[in-house]
PDB file of C-alpha atoms in Angstrom:
ATOM      1  CA  MET A 277      38.074 -82.880  37.390  1.00 91.00           C
ATOM      2  CA  LYS A 278      37.829 -80.343  40.212  1.00 94.00           C
ATOM      3  CA  THR A 279      41.598 -80.074  40.371  1.00 95.00           C
ATOM      4  CA  ALA A 280      41.832 -79.259  36.669  1.00 96.00           C
ATOM      5  CA  LEU A 281      39.033 -76.685  36.913  1.00 95.00           C
ATOM      6  CA  SER A 282      40.611 -75.220  40.028  1.00 95.00           C
ATOM      7  CA  LYS A 283      43.867 -74.640  38.186  1.00 95.00           C
ATOM      8  CA  ARG A 284      42.188 -73.279  35.046  1.00 93.00           C
ATOM      9  CA  TYR A 285      40.102 -70.714  36.932  1.00 91.00           C
ATOM     10  CA  ALA A 286      42.511 -70.079  39.829  1.00 93.00           C
ATOM     11  CA  VAL A 287      39.977 -70.897  42.536  1.00 94.00           C
ATOM     12  CA  ASP A 288      40.023 -73.377  45.376  1.00 94.00           C
ATOM     13  CA  ALA A 289      38.642 -76.799  44.435  1.00 95.00           C
ATOM     14  CA  GLN A 290      36.203 -76.497  47.351  1.00 94.00           C
ATOM     15  CA  GLN A 291      34.559 -73.580  45.511  1.00 92.00           C
ATOM     16  CA  ILE A 292      33.598 -75.828  42.604  1.00 93.00           C
ATOM     17  CA  ILE A 293      30.338 -77.764  42.481  1.00 93.00           C
ATOM     18  CA  LEU A 294      29.885 -80.304  39.724  1.00 94.00           C
ATOM     19  CA  GLY A 295      26.519 -81.511  38.534  1.00 94.00           C
ATOM     20  CA  ASN A 296      24.680 -83.195  35.735  1.00 94.00           C
ATOM     21  CA  GLY A 297      24.244 -79.961  33.771  1.00 90.00           C
ATOM     22  CA  SER A 298      23.233 -76.545  34.980  1.00 91.00           C
ATOM     23  CA  ASN A 299      19.727 -77.675  35.954  1.00 94.00           C
ATOM     24  CA  ASP A 300      21.244 -80.025  38.505  1.00 96.00           C
ATOM     25  CA  VAL A 301      23.485 -77.339  40.005  1.00 95.00           C
ATOM     26  CA  LEU A 302      20.603 -74.846  40.159  1.00 97.00           C
ATOM     27  CA  ASP A 303      18.456 -77.454  41.891  1.00 97.00           C
ATOM     28  CA  LEU A 304      21.245 -78.121  44.408  1.00 96.00           C
ATOM     29  CA  ALA A 305      21.533 -74.401  45.191  1.00 96.00           C
ATOM     30  CA  ALA A 306      17.787 -74.176  45.765  1.00 97.00           C
ATOM     31  CA  ARG A 307      17.761 -77.252  48.007  1.00 97.00           C
ATOM     32  CA  VAL A 308      20.611 -75.920  50.139  1.00 97.00           C
ATOM     33  CA  PHE A 309      19.547 -72.286  50.506  1.00 97.00           C
ATOM     34  CA  LEU A 310      15.752 -72.299  50.222  1.00 98.00           C
ATOM     35  CA  LYS A 311      12.958 -73.700  52.347  1.00 98.00           C
ATOM     36  CA  PRO A 312       9.203 -73.138  52.443  1.00 97.00           C
ATOM     37  CA  GLY A 313       8.597 -69.485  53.290  1.00 96.00           C
ATOM     38  CA  ALA A 314      11.951 -68.332  51.909  1.00 98.00           C
ATOM     39  CA  ALA A 315      12.072 -66.384  48.654  1.00 98.00           C
ATOM     40  CA  ALA A 316      14.098 -66.252  45.465  1.00 98.00           C
ATOM     41  CA  VAL A 317      14.249 -63.390  42.981  1.00 98.00           C
ATOM     42  CA  TYR A 318      14.642 -63.816  39.227  1.00 98.00           C
ATOM     43  CA  SER A 319      13.760 -61.891  36.103  1.00 97.00           C
ATOM     44  CA  GLN A 320      10.754 -62.366  33.886  1.00 97.00           C
ATOM     45  CA  HIS A 321      11.923 -64.120  30.705  1.00 95.00           C
ATOM     46  CA  ALA A 322      14.890 -65.679  32.524  1.00 94.00           C
ATOM     47  CA  PHE A 323      15.851 -69.350  32.408  1.00 95.00           C
ATOM     48  CA  ALA A 324      12.709 -71.449  32.986  1.00 95.00           C
ATOM     49  CA  VAL A 325      14.465 -73.637  35.556  1.00 97.00           C
ATOM     50  CA  TYR A 326      14.695 -70.830  38.161  1.00 98.00           C
ATOM     51  CA  PRO A 327      10.987 -70.760  39.041  1.00 98.00           C
ATOM     52  CA  LEU A 328      10.799 -74.543  38.776  1.00 97.00           C
ATOM     53  CA  VAL A 329      13.508 -75.212  41.367  1.00 97.00           C
ATOM     54  CA  VAL A 330      12.015 -72.571  43.671  1.00 98.00           C
ATOM     55  CA  GLN A 331       8.556 -74.112  43.353  1.00 97.00           C
ATOM     56  CA  THR A 332       9.952 -77.615  43.980  1.00 96.00           C
ATOM     57  CA  ILE A 333      11.213 -76.479  47.385  1.00 96.00           C
ATOM     58  CA  GLY A 334       7.951 -74.713  48.250  1.00 97.00           C
ATOM     59  CA  ALA A 335       9.670 -71.330  48.438  1.00 98.00           C
ATOM     60  CA  ASN A 336       8.237 -68.104  47.035  1.00 98.00           C
ATOM     61  CA  GLY A 337       9.374 -66.990  43.600  1.00 98.00           C
ATOM     62  CA  ILE A 338       9.553 -63.266  42.923  1.00 98.00           C
ATOM     63  CA  SER A 339       9.552 -62.649  39.183  1.00 98.00           C
ATOM     64  CA  VAL A 340      10.724 -59.113  38.409  1.00 98.00           C
ATOM     65  CA  PRO A 341       9.391 -57.559  35.184  1.00 98.00           C
ATOM     66  CA  ALA A 342      12.014 -57.562  32.451  1.00 96.00           C
ATOM     67  CA  ARG A 343      13.389 -54.425  30.831  1.00 95.00           C
ATOM     68  CA  ASP A 344      13.781 -54.869  27.074  1.00 94.00           C
ATOM     69  CA  TYR A 345      13.633 -58.653  27.636  1.00 95.00           C
ATOM     70  CA  GLY A 346      16.633 -58.457  29.971  1.00 94.00           C
ATOM     71  CA  HIS A 347      17.205 -58.214  33.692  1.00 97.00           C
ATOM     72  CA  ASP A 348      16.279 -54.969  35.427  1.00 98.00           C
ATOM     73  CA  LEU A 349      18.937 -55.262  38.111  1.00 98.00           C
ATOM     74  CA  THR A 350      17.761 -52.161  39.989  1.00 98.00           C
ATOM     75  CA  ALA A 351      14.226 -53.551  40.188  1.00 98.00           C
ATOM     76  CA  MET A 352      15.633 -56.901  41.245  1.00 98.00           C
ATOM     77  CA  LEU A 353      17.463 -55.241  44.142  1.00 98.00           C
ATOM     78  CA  ASP A 354      14.251 -53.469  45.097  1.00 98.00           C
ATOM     79  CA  ALA A 355      12.309 -56.772  45.012  1.00 98.00           C
ATOM     80  CA  ILE A 356      14.472 -58.375  47.693  1.00 98.00           C
ATOM     81  CA  THR A 357      12.609 -58.995  50.940  1.00 97.00           C
ATOM     82  CA  PRO A 358      13.868 -60.159  54.339  1.00 97.00           C
ATOM     83  CA  GLU A 359      12.856 -63.680  53.248  1.00 98.00           C
ATOM     84  CA  THR A 360      14.997 -63.596  50.090  1.00 98.00           C
ATOM     85  CA  ARG A 361      17.822 -66.130  50.161  1.00 98.00           C
ATOM     86  CA  ILE A 362      18.768 -66.387  46.460  1.00 98.00           C
ATOM     87  CA  VAL A 363      18.827 -64.122  43.431  1.00 98.00           C
ATOM     88  CA  PHE A 364      19.238 -65.815  40.055  1.00 98.00           C
ATOM     89  CA  ILE A 365      20.875 -63.752  37.299  1.00 97.00           C
ATOM     90  CA  ALA A 366      21.545 -65.159  33.842  1.00 96.00           C
ATOM     91  CA  SER A 367      24.087 -63.248  31.804  1.00 94.00           C
ATOM     92  CA  PRO A 368      23.878 -63.894  28.918  1.00 93.00           C
ATOM     93  CA  ASN A 369      20.224 -64.582  29.545  1.00 93.00           C
ATOM     94  CA  ASN A 370      18.643 -67.756  28.288  1.00 89.00           C
ATOM     95  CA  PRO A 371      16.313 -67.614  26.339  1.00 92.00           C
ATOM     96  CA  THR A 372      16.336 -63.936  25.305  1.00 92.00           C
ATOM     97  CA  GLY A 373      20.071 -63.547  24.658  1.00 91.00           C
ATOM     98  CA  THR A 374      20.259 -60.247  26.538  1.00 94.00           C
ATOM     99  CA  LEU A 375      23.396 -59.376  28.472  1.00 94.00           C
ATOM    100  CA  SER A 376      23.888 -57.441  31.696  1.00 95.00           C
ATOM    101  CA  SER A 377      26.997 -55.304  31.528  1.00 94.00           C
ATOM    102  CA  ALA A 378      29.899 -56.028  33.841  1.00 94.00           C
ATOM    103  CA  LYS A 379      29.478 -52.519  35.276  1.00 95.00           C
ATOM    104  CA  ASP A 380      25.799 -53.160  36.103  1.00 96.00           C
ATOM    105  CA  LEU A 381      26.523 -56.597  37.565  1.00 96.00           C
ATOM    106  CA  LEU A 382      29.292 -55.210  39.758  1.00 96.00           C
ATOM    107  CA  HIS A 383      27.005 -52.403  40.954  1.00 97.00           C
ATOM    108  CA  PHE A 384      24.383 -55.044  41.823  1.00 97.00           C
ATOM    109  CA  MET A 385      26.932 -57.053  43.798  1.00 96.00           C
ATOM    110  CA  GLU A 386      28.088 -53.969  45.679  1.00 97.00           C
ATOM    111  CA  HIS A 387      24.527 -53.213  46.812  1.00 97.00           C
ATOM    112  CA  ILE A 388      23.063 -56.602  47.667  1.00 97.00           C
ATOM    113  CA  SER A 389      23.032 -57.902  51.231  1.00 95.00           C
ATOM    114  CA  ARG A 390      25.741 -60.442  51.967  1.00 93.00           C
ATOM    115  CA  ASP A 391      22.964 -62.619  53.428  1.00 95.00           C
ATOM    116  CA  VAL A 392      21.622 -63.280  49.923  1.00 98.00           C
ATOM    117  CA  LEU A 393      23.255 -65.799  47.600  1.00 97.00           C
ATOM    118  CA  VAL A 394      23.702 -64.496  44.057  1.00 98.00           C
ATOM    119  CA  VAL A 395      23.676 -67.261  41.474  1.00 97.00           C
ATOM    120  CA  LEU A 396      25.337 -65.677  38.467  1.00 96.00           C
ATOM    121  CA  ASP A 397      24.480 -68.086  35.681  1.00 95.00           C
ATOM    122  CA  GLU A 398      27.014 -67.501  32.916  1.00 92.00           C
ATOM    123  CA  ALA A 399      26.066 -70.396  30.675  1.00 89.00           C
ATOM    124  CA  TYR A 400      26.980 -69.414  27.118  1.00 87.00           C
ATOM    125  CA  ASN A 401      29.578 -66.954  28.437  1.00 86.00           C
ATOM    126  CA  GLU A 402      32.217 -68.690  26.335  1.00 86.00           C
ATOM    127  CA  TYR A 403      30.480 -67.397  23.183  1.00 88.00           C
ATOM    128  CA  LEU A 404      30.835 -63.735  24.183  1.00 90.00           C
ATOM    129  CA  PRO A 405      33.544 -61.482  22.790  1.00 90.00           C
ATOM    130  CA  GLU A 406      36.192 -60.852  25.458  1.00 89.00           C
ATOM    131  CA  ALA A 407      35.117 -57.194  25.718  1.00 90.00           C
ATOM    132  CA  ASN A 408      31.627 -58.276  26.869  1.00 91.00           C
ATOM    133  CA  LYS A 409      32.707 -60.732  29.556  1.00 89.00           C
ATOM    134  CA  ALA A 410      32.529 -59.853  33.242  1.00 91.00           C
ATOM    135  CA  GLU A 411      35.416 -60.621  35.593  1.00 90.00           C
ATOM    136  CA  SER A 412      33.030 -62.615  37.766  1.00 93.00           C
ATOM    137  CA  ILE A 413      35.591 -65.121  39.021  1.00 92.00           C
ATOM    138  CA  GLU A 414      37.705 -62.225  40.316  1.00 92.00           C
ATOM    139  CA  TRP A 415      34.614 -60.923  42.115  1.00 93.00           C
ATOM    140  CA  LEU A 416      34.669 -64.008  44.344  1.00 91.00           C
ATOM    141  CA  LYS A 417      37.518 -62.396  46.294  1.00 89.00           C
ATOM    142  CA  GLN A 418      35.364 -59.356  47.070  1.00 92.00           C
ATOM    143  CA  PHE A 419      32.002 -61.138  47.344  1.00 92.00           C
ATOM    144  CA  PRO A 420      32.580 -64.613  48.754  1.00 84.00           C
TER     145      PRO A 420
END
């Protein structure tokens, strides 16, 4: 399975994590990168699993107020503390259906510390028109 995905997306198989749905993968990310006292940033009205996996670990969740039911990426950057280890971004966002533009996502990536893991959750991305999709897999070369 990893080999097929690796070929389809032109990434190394070691960059692929498989799980029992997105909840499982999000939980794995939290368990690897968070610990009690660490922090994770996510948007208000984002996927309900983000605060749940953070709470499960005993880390601190920082919920950033939404802008028009979507992510306020500038405010999310500003909310990062020295304890922040993960930022969760859903684009398209579940449950509100809002979308962060590729331009705004790239700007976010260019300004976040490389010490912070960005989990770009693109569930439902396959339903977007091509013009609305970000080149996020290409960004892995610039932001490993």
